[in-house]
Structure formats: structure tokens, C-alpha cells
Coordinates of C-alpha atoms and ligand atoms in Angstrom, one line a residue:
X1 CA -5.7 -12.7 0.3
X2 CA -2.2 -12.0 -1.5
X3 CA 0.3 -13.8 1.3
X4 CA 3.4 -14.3 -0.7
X5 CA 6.1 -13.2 1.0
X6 CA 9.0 -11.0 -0.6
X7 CA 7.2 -11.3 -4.1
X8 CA 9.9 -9.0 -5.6
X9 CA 13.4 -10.1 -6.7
X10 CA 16.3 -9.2 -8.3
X11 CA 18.2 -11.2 -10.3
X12 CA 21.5 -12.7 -10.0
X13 CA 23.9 -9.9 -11.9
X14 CA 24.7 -11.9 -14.8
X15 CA 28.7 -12.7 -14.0
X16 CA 29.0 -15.7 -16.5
X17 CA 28.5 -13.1 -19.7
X18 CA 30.8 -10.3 -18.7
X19 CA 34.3 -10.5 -19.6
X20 CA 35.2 -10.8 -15.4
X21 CA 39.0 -10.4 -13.6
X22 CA 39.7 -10.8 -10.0
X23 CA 43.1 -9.8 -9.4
X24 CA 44.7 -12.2 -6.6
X25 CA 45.6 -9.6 -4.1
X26 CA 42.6 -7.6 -3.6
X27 CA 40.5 -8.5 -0.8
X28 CA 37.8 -10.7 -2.5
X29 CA 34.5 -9.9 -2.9
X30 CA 31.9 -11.0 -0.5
X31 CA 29.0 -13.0 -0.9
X32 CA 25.6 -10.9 0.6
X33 CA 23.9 -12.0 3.2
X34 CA 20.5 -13.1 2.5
X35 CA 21.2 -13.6 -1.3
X36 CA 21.5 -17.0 -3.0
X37 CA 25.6 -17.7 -3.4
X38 CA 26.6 -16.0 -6.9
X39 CA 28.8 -18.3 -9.4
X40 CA 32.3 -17.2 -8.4
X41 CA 33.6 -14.5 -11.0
X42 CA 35.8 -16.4 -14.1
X43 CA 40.0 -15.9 -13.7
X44 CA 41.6 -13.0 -15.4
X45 CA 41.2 -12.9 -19.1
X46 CA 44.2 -11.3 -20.6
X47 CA 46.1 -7.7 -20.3
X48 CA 44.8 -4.5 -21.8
X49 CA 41.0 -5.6 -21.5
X50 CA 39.4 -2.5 -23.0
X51 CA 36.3 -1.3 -20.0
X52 CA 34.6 1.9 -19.6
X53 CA 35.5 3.6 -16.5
X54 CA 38.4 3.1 -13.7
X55 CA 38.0 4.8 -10.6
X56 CA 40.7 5.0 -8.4
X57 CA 41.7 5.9 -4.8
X58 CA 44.0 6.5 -2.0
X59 CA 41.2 4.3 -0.3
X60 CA 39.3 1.9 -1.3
X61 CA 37.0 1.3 1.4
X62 CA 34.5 -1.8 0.2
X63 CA 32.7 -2.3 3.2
X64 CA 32.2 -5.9 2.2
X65 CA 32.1 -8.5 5.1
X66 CA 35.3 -8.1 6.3
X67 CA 35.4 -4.1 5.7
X68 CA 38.2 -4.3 3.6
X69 CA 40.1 -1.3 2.9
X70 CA 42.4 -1.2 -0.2
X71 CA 45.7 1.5 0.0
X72 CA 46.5 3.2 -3.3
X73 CA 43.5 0.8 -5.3
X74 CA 41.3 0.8 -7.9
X75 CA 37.8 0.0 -9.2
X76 CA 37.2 -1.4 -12.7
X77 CA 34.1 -1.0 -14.3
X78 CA 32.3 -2.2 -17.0
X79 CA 29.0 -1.8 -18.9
X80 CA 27.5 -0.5 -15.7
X81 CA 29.3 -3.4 -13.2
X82 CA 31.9 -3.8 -10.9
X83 CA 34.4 -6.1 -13.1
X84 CA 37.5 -6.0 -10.8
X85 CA 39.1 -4.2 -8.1
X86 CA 42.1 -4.3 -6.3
X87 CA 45.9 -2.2 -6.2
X88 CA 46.0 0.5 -8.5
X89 CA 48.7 -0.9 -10.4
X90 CA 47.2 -4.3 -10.9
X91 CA 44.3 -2.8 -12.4
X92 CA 45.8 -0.3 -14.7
X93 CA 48.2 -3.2 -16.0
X94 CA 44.8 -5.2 -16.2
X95 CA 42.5 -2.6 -17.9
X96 CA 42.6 0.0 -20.6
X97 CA 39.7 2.5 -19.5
X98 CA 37.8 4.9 -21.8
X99 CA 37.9 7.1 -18.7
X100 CA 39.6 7.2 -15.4
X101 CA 38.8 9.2 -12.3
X102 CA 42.0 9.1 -11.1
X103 CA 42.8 9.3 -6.7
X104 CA 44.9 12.8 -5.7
X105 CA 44.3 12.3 -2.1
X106 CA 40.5 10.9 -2.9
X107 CA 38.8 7.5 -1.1
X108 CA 36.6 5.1 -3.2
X109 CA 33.3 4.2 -1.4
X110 CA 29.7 2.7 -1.9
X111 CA 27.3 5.5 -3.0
X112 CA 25.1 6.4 -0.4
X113 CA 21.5 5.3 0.1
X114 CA 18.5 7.6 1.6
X115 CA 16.0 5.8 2.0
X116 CA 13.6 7.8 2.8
X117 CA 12.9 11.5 1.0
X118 CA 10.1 13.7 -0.3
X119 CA 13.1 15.2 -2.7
X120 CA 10.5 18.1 -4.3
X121 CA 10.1 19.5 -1.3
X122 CA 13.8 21.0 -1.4
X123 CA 11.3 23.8 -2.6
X124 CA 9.6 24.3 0.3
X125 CA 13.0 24.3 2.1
X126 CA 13.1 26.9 5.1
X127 CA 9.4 28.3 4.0
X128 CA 8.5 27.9 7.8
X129 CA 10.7 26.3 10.9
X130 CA 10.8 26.1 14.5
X131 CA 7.1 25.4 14.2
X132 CA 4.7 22.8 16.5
X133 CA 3.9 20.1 13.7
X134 CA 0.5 20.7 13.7
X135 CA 0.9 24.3 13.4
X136 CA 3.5 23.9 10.4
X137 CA 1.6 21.7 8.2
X138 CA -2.0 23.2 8.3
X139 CA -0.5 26.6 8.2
X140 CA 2.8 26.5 6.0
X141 CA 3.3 22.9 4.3
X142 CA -0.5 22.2 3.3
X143 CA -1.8 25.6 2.3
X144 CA 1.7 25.8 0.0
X145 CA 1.0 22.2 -1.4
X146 CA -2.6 22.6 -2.0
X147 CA -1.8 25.8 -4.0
X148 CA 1.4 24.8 -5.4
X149 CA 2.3 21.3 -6.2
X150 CA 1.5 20.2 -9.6
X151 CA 3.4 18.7 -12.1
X152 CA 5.9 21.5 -12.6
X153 CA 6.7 21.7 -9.2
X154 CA 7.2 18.4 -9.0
X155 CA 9.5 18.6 -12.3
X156 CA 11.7 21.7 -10.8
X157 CA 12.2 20.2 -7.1
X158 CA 13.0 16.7 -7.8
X159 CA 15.9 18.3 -10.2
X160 CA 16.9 20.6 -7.0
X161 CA 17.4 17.2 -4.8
X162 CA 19.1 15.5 -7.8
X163 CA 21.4 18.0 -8.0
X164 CA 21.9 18.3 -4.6
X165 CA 21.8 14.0 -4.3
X166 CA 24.6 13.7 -6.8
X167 CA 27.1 16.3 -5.2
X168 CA 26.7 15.0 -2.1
X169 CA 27.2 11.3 -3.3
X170 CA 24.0 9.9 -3.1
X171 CA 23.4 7.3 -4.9
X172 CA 20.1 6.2 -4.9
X173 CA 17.1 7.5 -2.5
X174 CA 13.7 6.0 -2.0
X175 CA 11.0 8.8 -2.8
X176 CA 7.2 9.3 -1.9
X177 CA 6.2 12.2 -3.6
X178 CA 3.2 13.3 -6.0
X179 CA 3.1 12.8 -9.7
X180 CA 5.5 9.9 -9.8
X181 CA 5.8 9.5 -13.1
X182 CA 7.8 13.1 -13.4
X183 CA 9.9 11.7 -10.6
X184 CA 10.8 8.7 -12.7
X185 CA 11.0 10.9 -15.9
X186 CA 13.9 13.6 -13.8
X187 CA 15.5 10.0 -12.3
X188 CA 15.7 9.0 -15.6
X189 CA 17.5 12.0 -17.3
X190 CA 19.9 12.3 -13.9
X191 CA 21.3 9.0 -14.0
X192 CA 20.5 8.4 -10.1
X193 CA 18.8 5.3 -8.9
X194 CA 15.6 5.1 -7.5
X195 CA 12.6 4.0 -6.1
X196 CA 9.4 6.0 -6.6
X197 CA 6.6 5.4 -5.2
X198 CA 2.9 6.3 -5.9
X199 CA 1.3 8.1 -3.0
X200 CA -2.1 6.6 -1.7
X201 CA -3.6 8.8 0.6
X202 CA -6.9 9.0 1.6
X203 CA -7.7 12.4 1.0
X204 CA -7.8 14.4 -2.1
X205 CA -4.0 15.2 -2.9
X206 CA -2.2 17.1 -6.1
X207 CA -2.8 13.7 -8.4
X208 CA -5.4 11.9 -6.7
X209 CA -9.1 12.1 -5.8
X210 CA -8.9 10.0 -2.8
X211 CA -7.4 6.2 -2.0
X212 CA -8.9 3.9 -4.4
X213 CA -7.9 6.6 -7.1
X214 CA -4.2 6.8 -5.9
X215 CA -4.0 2.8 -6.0
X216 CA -5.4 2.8 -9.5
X217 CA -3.4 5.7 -10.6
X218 CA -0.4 3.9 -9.1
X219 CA -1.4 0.9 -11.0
X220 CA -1.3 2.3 -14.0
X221 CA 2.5 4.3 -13.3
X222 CA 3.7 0.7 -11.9
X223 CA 2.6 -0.6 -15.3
X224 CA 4.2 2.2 -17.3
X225 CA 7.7 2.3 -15.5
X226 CA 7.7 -1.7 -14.5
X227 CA 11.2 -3.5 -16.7
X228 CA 11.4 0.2 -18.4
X229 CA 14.8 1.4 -16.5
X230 CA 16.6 -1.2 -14.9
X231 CA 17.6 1.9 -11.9
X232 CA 14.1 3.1 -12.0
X233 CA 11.8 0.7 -9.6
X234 CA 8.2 2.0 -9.5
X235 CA 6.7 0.9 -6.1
X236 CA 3.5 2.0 -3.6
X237 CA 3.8 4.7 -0.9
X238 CA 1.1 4.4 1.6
X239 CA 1.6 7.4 3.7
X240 CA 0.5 6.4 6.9
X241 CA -2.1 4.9 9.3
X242 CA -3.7 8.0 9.9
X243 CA -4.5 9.0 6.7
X244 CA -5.7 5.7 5.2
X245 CA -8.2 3.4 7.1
X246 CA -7.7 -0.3 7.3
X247 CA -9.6 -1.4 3.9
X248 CA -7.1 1.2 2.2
X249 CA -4.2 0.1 3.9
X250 CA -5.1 -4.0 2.9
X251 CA -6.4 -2.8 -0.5
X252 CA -2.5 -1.1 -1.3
X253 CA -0.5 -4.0 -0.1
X254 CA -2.3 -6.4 -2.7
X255 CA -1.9 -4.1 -5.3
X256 CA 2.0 -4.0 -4.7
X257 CA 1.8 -7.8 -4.0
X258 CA 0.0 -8.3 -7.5
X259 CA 2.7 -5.8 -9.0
X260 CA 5.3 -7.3 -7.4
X261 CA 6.5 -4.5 -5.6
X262 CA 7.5 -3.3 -2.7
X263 CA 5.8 -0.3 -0.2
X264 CA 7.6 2.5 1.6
X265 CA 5.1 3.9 4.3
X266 CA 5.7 6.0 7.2
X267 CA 5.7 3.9 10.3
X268 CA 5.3 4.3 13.8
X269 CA 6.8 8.1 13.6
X270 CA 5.3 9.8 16.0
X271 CA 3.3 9.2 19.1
X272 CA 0.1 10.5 17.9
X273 CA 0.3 7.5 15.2
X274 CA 0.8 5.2 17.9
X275 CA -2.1 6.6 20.3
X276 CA -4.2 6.8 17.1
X277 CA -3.6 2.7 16.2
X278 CA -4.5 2.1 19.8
X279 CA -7.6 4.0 19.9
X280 CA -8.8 2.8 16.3
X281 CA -7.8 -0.5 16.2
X282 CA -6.4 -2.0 19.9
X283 CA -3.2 -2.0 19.2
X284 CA 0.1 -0.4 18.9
X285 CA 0.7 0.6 15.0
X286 CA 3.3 -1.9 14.2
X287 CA 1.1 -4.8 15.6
X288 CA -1.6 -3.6 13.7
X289 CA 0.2 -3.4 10.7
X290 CA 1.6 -7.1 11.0
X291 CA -2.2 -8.5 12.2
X292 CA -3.3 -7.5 8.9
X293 CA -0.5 -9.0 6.8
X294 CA 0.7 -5.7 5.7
X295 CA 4.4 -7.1 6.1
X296 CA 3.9 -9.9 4.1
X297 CA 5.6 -8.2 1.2
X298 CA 8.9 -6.0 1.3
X299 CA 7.8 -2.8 3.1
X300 CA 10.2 -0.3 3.4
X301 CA 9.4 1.9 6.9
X302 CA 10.3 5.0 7.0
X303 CA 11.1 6.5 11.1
X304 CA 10.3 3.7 13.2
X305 CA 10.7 6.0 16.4
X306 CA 8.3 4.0 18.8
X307 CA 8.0 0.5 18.3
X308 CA 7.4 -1.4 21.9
X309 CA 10.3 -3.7 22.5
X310 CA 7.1 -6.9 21.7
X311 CA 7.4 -5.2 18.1
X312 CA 11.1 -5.0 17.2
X313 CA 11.4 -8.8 17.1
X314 CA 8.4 -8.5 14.9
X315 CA 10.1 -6.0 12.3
X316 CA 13.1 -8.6 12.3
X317 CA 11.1 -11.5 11.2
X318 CA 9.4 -10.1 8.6
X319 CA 12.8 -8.2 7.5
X320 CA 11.1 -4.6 7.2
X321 CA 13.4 -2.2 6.2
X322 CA 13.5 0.4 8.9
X323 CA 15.0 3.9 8.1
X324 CA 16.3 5.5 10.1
X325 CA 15.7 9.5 9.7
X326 CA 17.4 11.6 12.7
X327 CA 17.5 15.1 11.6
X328 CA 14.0 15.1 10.7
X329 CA 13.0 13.2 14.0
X330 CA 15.1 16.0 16.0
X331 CA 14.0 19.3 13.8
X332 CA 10.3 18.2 14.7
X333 CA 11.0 16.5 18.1
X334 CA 9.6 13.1 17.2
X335 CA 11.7 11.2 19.9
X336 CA 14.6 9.0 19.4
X337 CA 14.7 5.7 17.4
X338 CA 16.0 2.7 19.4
X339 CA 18.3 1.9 16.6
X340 CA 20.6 -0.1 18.6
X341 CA 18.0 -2.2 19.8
X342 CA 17.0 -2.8 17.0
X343 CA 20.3 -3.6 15.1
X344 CA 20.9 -5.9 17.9
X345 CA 17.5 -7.5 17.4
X346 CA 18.6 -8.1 13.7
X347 CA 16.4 -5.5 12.1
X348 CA 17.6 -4.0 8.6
X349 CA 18.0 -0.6 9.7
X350 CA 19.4 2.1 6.8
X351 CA 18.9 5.9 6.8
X352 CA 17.3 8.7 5.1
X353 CA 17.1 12.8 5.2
X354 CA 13.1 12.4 4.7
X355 CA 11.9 15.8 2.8
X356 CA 14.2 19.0 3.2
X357 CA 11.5 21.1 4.7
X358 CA 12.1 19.0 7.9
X359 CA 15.7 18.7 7.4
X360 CA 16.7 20.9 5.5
X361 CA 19.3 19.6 3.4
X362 CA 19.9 16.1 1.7
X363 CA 23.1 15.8 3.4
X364 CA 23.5 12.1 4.2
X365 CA 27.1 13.0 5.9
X366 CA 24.7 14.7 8.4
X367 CA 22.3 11.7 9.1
X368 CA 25.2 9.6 9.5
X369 CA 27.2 11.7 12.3
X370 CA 23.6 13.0 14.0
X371 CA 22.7 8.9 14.0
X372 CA 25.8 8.2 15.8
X373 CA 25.9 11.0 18.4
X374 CA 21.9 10.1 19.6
X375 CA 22.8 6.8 19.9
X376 CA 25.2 7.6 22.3
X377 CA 23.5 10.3 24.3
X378 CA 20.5 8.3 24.3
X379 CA 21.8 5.5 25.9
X380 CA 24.2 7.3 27.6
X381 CA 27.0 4.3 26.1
X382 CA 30.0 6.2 23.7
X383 CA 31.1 2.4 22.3
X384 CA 27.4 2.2 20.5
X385 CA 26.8 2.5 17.0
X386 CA 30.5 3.4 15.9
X387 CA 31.4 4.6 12.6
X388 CA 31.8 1.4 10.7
X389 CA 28.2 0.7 11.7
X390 CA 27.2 3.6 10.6
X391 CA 28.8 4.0 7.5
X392 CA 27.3 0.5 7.0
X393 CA 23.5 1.9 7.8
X394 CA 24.0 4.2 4.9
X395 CA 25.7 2.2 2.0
X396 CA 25.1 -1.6 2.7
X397 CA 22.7 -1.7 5.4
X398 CA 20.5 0.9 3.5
X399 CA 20.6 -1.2 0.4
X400 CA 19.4 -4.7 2.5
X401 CA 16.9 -2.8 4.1
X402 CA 15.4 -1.6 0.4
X403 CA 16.2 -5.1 -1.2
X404 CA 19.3 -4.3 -2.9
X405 CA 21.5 -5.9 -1.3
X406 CA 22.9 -7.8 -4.2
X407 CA 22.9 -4.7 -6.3
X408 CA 24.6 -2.5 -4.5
X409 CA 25.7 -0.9 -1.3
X410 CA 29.3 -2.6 -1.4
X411 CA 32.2 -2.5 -3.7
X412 CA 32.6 -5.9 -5.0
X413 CA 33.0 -8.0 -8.4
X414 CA 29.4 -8.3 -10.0
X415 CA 27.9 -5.3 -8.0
X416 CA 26.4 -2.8 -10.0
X417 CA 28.9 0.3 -10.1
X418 CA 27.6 3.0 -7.7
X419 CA 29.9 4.5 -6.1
X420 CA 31.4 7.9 -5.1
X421 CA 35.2 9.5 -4.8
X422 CA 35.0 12.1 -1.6
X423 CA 38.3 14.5 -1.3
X424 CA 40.5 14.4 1.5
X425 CA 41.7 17.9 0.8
X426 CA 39.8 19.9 2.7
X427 CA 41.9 21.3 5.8
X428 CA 39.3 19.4 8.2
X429 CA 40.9 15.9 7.4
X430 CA 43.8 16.7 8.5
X431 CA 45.8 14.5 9.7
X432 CA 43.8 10.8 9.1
X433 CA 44.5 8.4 11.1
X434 CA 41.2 6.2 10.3
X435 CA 39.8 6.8 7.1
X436 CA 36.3 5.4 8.3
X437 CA 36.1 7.9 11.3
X438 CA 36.9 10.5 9.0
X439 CA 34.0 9.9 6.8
X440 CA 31.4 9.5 9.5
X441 CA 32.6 12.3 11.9
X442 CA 34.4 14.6 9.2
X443 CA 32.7 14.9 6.0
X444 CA 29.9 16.7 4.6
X445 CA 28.5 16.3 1.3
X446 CA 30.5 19.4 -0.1
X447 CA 33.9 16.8 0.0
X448 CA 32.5 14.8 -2.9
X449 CA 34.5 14.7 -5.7
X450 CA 32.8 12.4 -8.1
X451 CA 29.6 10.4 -8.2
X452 CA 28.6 7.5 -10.3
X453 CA 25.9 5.4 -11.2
X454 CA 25.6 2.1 -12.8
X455 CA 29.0 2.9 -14.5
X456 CA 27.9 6.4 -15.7
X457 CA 30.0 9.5 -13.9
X458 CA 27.1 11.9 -12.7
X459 CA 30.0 14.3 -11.2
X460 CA 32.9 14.8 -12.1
X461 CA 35.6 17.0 -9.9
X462 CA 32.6 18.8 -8.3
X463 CA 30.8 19.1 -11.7
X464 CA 27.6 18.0 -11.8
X465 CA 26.9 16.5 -15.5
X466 CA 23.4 15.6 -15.9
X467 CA 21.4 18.2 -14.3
X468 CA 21.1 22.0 -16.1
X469 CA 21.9 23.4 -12.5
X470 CA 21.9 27.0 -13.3
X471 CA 18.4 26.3 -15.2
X472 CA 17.2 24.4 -12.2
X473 CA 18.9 27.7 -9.9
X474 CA 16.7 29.5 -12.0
X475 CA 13.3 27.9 -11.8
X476 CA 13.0 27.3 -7.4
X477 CA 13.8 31.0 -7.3
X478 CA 11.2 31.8 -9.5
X479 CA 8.5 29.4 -8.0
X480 CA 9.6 30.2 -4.6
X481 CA 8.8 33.7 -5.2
X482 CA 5.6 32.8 -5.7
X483 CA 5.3 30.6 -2.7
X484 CA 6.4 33.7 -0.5
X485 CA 4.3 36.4 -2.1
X486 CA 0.6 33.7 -1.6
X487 CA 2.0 32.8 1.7
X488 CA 2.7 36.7 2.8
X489 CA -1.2 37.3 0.9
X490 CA -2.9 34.3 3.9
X491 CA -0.8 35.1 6.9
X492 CA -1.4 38.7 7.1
Ligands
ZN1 ZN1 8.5 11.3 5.3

């Protein structure tokens, strides 16, 4: 069997062939934890150095090792990369941009990270709430998907979360959907980052015939996408221990381990998965999972609500991503993840909205606020999981716990350039005394300003560039028309 662990890799950004500045009074960029040490960036080249984009801010806040925050700064960017950063003034002397984004009461940040979504169903947001789980799914989610979901749908709401993604400054999500390959293909026109997973269920689905025809099928989209857009990373998404047996389960991690990619599954969600690994195998799911070397390979867990206190040690060793989903685990009362056990344990926690008909929005303002506040009630402690931590789970922390953590997730020379502006005008920042508190316990994602990837503005002053929205407006009203009028037709 396939053992190699962490098969898949990014490499070093390339600092030695860019034209690179550092400007001596910035705070300098920080070296990520768990990555080899990068060459340190070359010494200013010159004045005037002609880049593409410089986005500035009020507040710069990095959140690289020392959580730096820059006053009145800038970020300098370059064929897609971070190439400097520091006072506004030194890097306007510095730099002659094609474009600038310029600060009017706006803070510089990391792009968000969700790490865990189902973005097409934004079209199956609100169909049915309030709903036992079992009733919801076999009555409402199923029926609708069975009917519903082919390509098209897949096309229309995968735009709908893009748009939504990009105003509310997500940067890149982590997606387990059907029909990947129209995932990649919306990704790709969008600009946003992502990883897509095939879904291998063991059941017949809207693109499969059953598990061995998902992993094949997945195969072949791995093999199609694979080296094709460097912020396109095609991956497996096993859905769960209860709807794939352990042959399937072993049979999908050596495909990713033969692709070289990683898995996103859902893991230990609920206490029926739990109770179901115990009956079916002896053991609690996480255990399971790790006696049959499913972790030996990056695998991205999505939930992680009930892992025994023997398991969390277990998720730190072999550095699963755990994400961290508490709307979702509220709206359908899956219980409360120990996340601050688990962080203390040394587990790469991040977080995610997981699909919007469990949500219902993308908002990962939302997730980051609703992650803080169950902390605290949970363990009945105010001092746990403040809002640097947080803020950390959803740019840097998020990006570890996905394996790009030398990509992105901080604002620092040689990072690839996602990141977002969010507006401080609104009338409920007013007054800041802490810009980090603000942006944890303040905003939502209607505050973003402007949104870019890999160098490329996606939105600009609250205009969205790259997605037809009143096209995509258009086509979920008309589709979920249809959805209401077959679901009136069965329930009555
Ligand atoms: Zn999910």
C-alpha cells in the first residue's frame, strides 16, 4: 500500500527571478511554519520599478508571526506576488503601479479561506429549514438533487457562490461538489482559488454510477486539471464513512496518493457517523480512519465535531487539516467542536460555511464571530479563542490546514497576492480602537471593498468584475422556479 506521507507539495515561490524590494521599515516578512526557510528576498532594486497593482490601506494587518499591523501602508504586487510592502509612502516612492486600489478609510488583509463548501448549493438555499436532518435530506435536499443537479446547475450555482465568495472577500474555498470539472471551468473564468474535489460516493450520484466509477471519473478530471491552472488544484472528496465502505475509502486515498493529491472528506460530523464507525468497524471514526492509513496523505476534514480526546493528539500528528464549520454545525445541531482543545493540542484547525443550504450564506465574517462566541459559551471561558486567533483560523490557519501555507494566508514578500480591502465606513465601525476586534466582531461580508487574487482585482469598490452577476441573478431565479414548482408537485 501507497504510505508516503504528504505526497503533495508546493514549490518554493520563485523569489530569486522576480525583480524583489523590501523596504527597511516594514515589519519583515515571516518565514511559515512548517515550510523549508525561503532565500531571503534580494535589496531594493532602484526607484520607479514599474509593477502591476498597489493596494493600499489605513491598515495593513499581515498577520505574519508577529501579527504585524502597518498604519497608513501599502502592498506591492507583481505578476501575481507579493513584491514588497511597507508605509504608503515608501512604496509609492518605490513603485510605479499600472493600478492602485488606493485606502479612504479601507484595511489591507489576507483573503479569506473556506475550507469547506458545497458552493452550488447556494441554489438550494432556504428550499427547506428548521428541519430534523433526516427529514431534510430525504425529503427536500435529495429529491431536489436527484431531479435537479446536472451540469447546468452545477454551472449556474458555483457562479452564485463565486459571486457571493468574491464580495465577501473570500479568497479561495475548498469545494466537494458534482461535476467537478464545471467547478474548475467557473473557478477558472472567476479568478478565485480553489480546490475541487471529485466526489466518490458509493451510491449512484448526478456524475457517477457508484464508488469505483467516481474514483475513475476523478482520475481522469485529476488528470485533465493537474499543472493546468496554477490556482485550480484538482483533488478527491470522499464524502463520508457512511456512505463508502472500507475497500472504497482505502481504494480513494491511493488514488490521491498516486495523483499526488490531497482528500477533503467529512469527518466525524455527527454522532450517527461516530456510532456507525463503532458498530461497523470497533472503533470511533477518527481511529478507524488512521488504522487504515487514510491519513497518510494530506486530508483535509471537514467538521470534526466529536473526536474523543485519544483522537485529537492523533489529528495533530498526522497534521489533518480540521475545519471548522459552526453555522452549519448549529443550523442542524451537530454539537460543538472542541476547537480549543484542539488548537492547544496543535491541530491545524481553519474554517468553512459548508453548503448554503445549511448555512445559508458564504459569509465567512459569520463563521468567524459564531466560532468565537461557542467557544466561549461552551467552555464557559470569555479569554478563549480571541479575535487574533480567529482571524488567524480563517486566513493563515485555513491555508496550513489546506497546505498552503506558503502560498498564502499572510501578507508577506514572495506570497502569492490574495488579499482583500474591507471599508471602515460603515457606521458600525465607529469608533476603532482595535482594528482586529473590529474585523472579527464587526464585519460582515457586505464591508468588502475589493478582492484580489494572484494579483488580479476580482472586485473593485463593491464591483464584482468577473462574474456576469445579473446573468447569474437571472438563471437561480429561473431554475429555482423550477425547484419550487417539482417540490410543491411531491409534497402535496
Ligand atoms: Zn459538507
Amino acid at each position: 500500500m501507497n504510505r508516503r506521507r504528504h505526497p503533495y507539495r508546493f514549490a518554493r515561490p520563485l523569489l530569486t527571478s522576480l525583480t524583489v524590494a523590501t523596504l527597511a521599515a516594514c515589519s519583515p516578512p515571516s518565514p511559515q511554519p512548517g515550510a523549508e526557510s525561503a532565500e531571503p528576498p534580494a535589496p531594493a532594486a532602484g526607484n520607479g520599478d514599474a509593477i502591476d497593482l498597489i493596494v493600499q490601506g489605513d491598515y495593513i494587518v499581515t498577520m505574519d508571526d508577529r501579527l504585524s499591523v502597518i498604519r497608513n501602508g501599502a502592498v506591492a504586487v507583481d505578476e501575481g506576488i507579493i513584491v514588497a510592502l511597507g508605509s504608503a509612502d515608501q512604496i509609492t516612492a518605490e513603485y510605479s503601479a499600472t493600478e492602485t486600489l488606493p485606502a479612504g478609510n479601507r484595511v489591507v488583509l489576507p483573503g479569506l479561506i473556506n475550507g469547506h463548501s458545497h458552493a452550488a448549493m447556494t441554489l438550494l438555499r432556504g428550499v427547506a429549514d428548521d428541519l430534523e436532518l433526516m427529514t431534510w435530506l430525504n425529503d427536500y435536499i435529495f429529491p431536489a438533487e436527484v431531479e435537479f443537479v446536472d451540469a447546468e446547475f452545477v454551472r449556474i450555482g458555483t457562479e452564485l457562490a463565486c459571486w457571493e465568495m468574491i464580495r465577501g472577500g473570500t479568497t479561495t474555498f475548498v469545494d466537494m461538489y458534482y461535476h467537478p470539472d464545471v467547478i474548475a471551468e467557473v473557478v477558472e473564468a472567476c479568478g478565485l482559488r480553489a480546490y475541487v474535489s471529485a466526489t466518490v460516493i458509493g451510491q449512484r450520484s448526478p456524475d457517477a454510477e457508484g464508488a469505483d466509477d467516481s474514483v475513475s471519473k476523478g482520475l481522469a478530471f485529476i488528470g485533465r486539471w493537474q499543472g493546468r491552472n496554477s490556482r485550480i488544484t484538482p483533488i478527491f472528496g470522499p464524502h463520508a464513512n457512511y456512505t463508502l465502505n472500507e475497500e472504497q475509502l482505502r481504494a480513494t486515498r491511493d488514488a490521491a496518493n498516486e495523483a499526488g493529491v490531497p482528500i477533503s472528506i467529512h469527518l466525524s460530523e455527527s454522532p450517527y457517523e461516530v456510532e456507525y464507525s463503532t458498530q461497523n468497524y470497533g472503533t470511533t471514526s477518527i481511529e478507524f480512519f488512521d488504522s487504515i492509513g487514510f491519513f497518510d496523505g494530506l486530508t483535509i476534514g471537514a467538521h470534526v465535531v466529536w473526536p474523543t480526546e485519544e483522537e485529537i493528539p492523533v489529528l495533530a500528528e498526522k497534521k489533518v487539516g480540521v475545519i471548522h464549520n459552526p453555522t452549519s454545525n448549529m443550523k442542524i445541531a451537530s454539537g460543538i467542536s472542541p476547537v480549543t482543545a484542539m488548537l492547544q493540542a496543535g491541530v491545524r484547525v481553519g474554517l468553512g460555511t459548508d453548503g448554503a443550504a445549511s448555512n445559508n450564506d458564504l459569509d465567512m465574517w459569520e463563521e468567524m464571530r459564531l466560532a468565537a462566541f461557542l467557544q466561549k459559551v461552551d467552555r464557559m471561558d470569555p479569554t478563549v479563542l480571541p479575535a487574533s486567533t480567529v482571524l488567524r483560523m480563517a486566513t493563515r490557519g485555513g491555508a496550513e490546514a489546506i497546505g498552503l501555507g506558503d502560498k498564502v494566508g499572510a501578507l508577506a514578500v514572495g506570497m502569492r497576492a490574495d488579499l482583500i480591502q474591507v471599508s471602515f465606513d460603515d457606521v458600525h465601525f465607529v469608533p476603532t480602537y482595535d482594528v482586529m476586534s473590529h474585523l472579527v466582531y464587526v464585519a460582515d461580508e457586505q464591508d468588502v471593498a475589493s478582492t484580489v487574487v494572484d494579483g488580479k482585482v476580482l472586485m473593485r469598490n463593491g464591483e464584482v468584475l468577473t462574474v456576469d452577476t445579473e446573468r447569474v441573478r437571472r438563471d437561480a431565479k429561473a431554475l429555482a422556479a423550477r425547484i419550487q414548482g417539482a417540490l410543491a408537485e411531491r409534497n402535496r
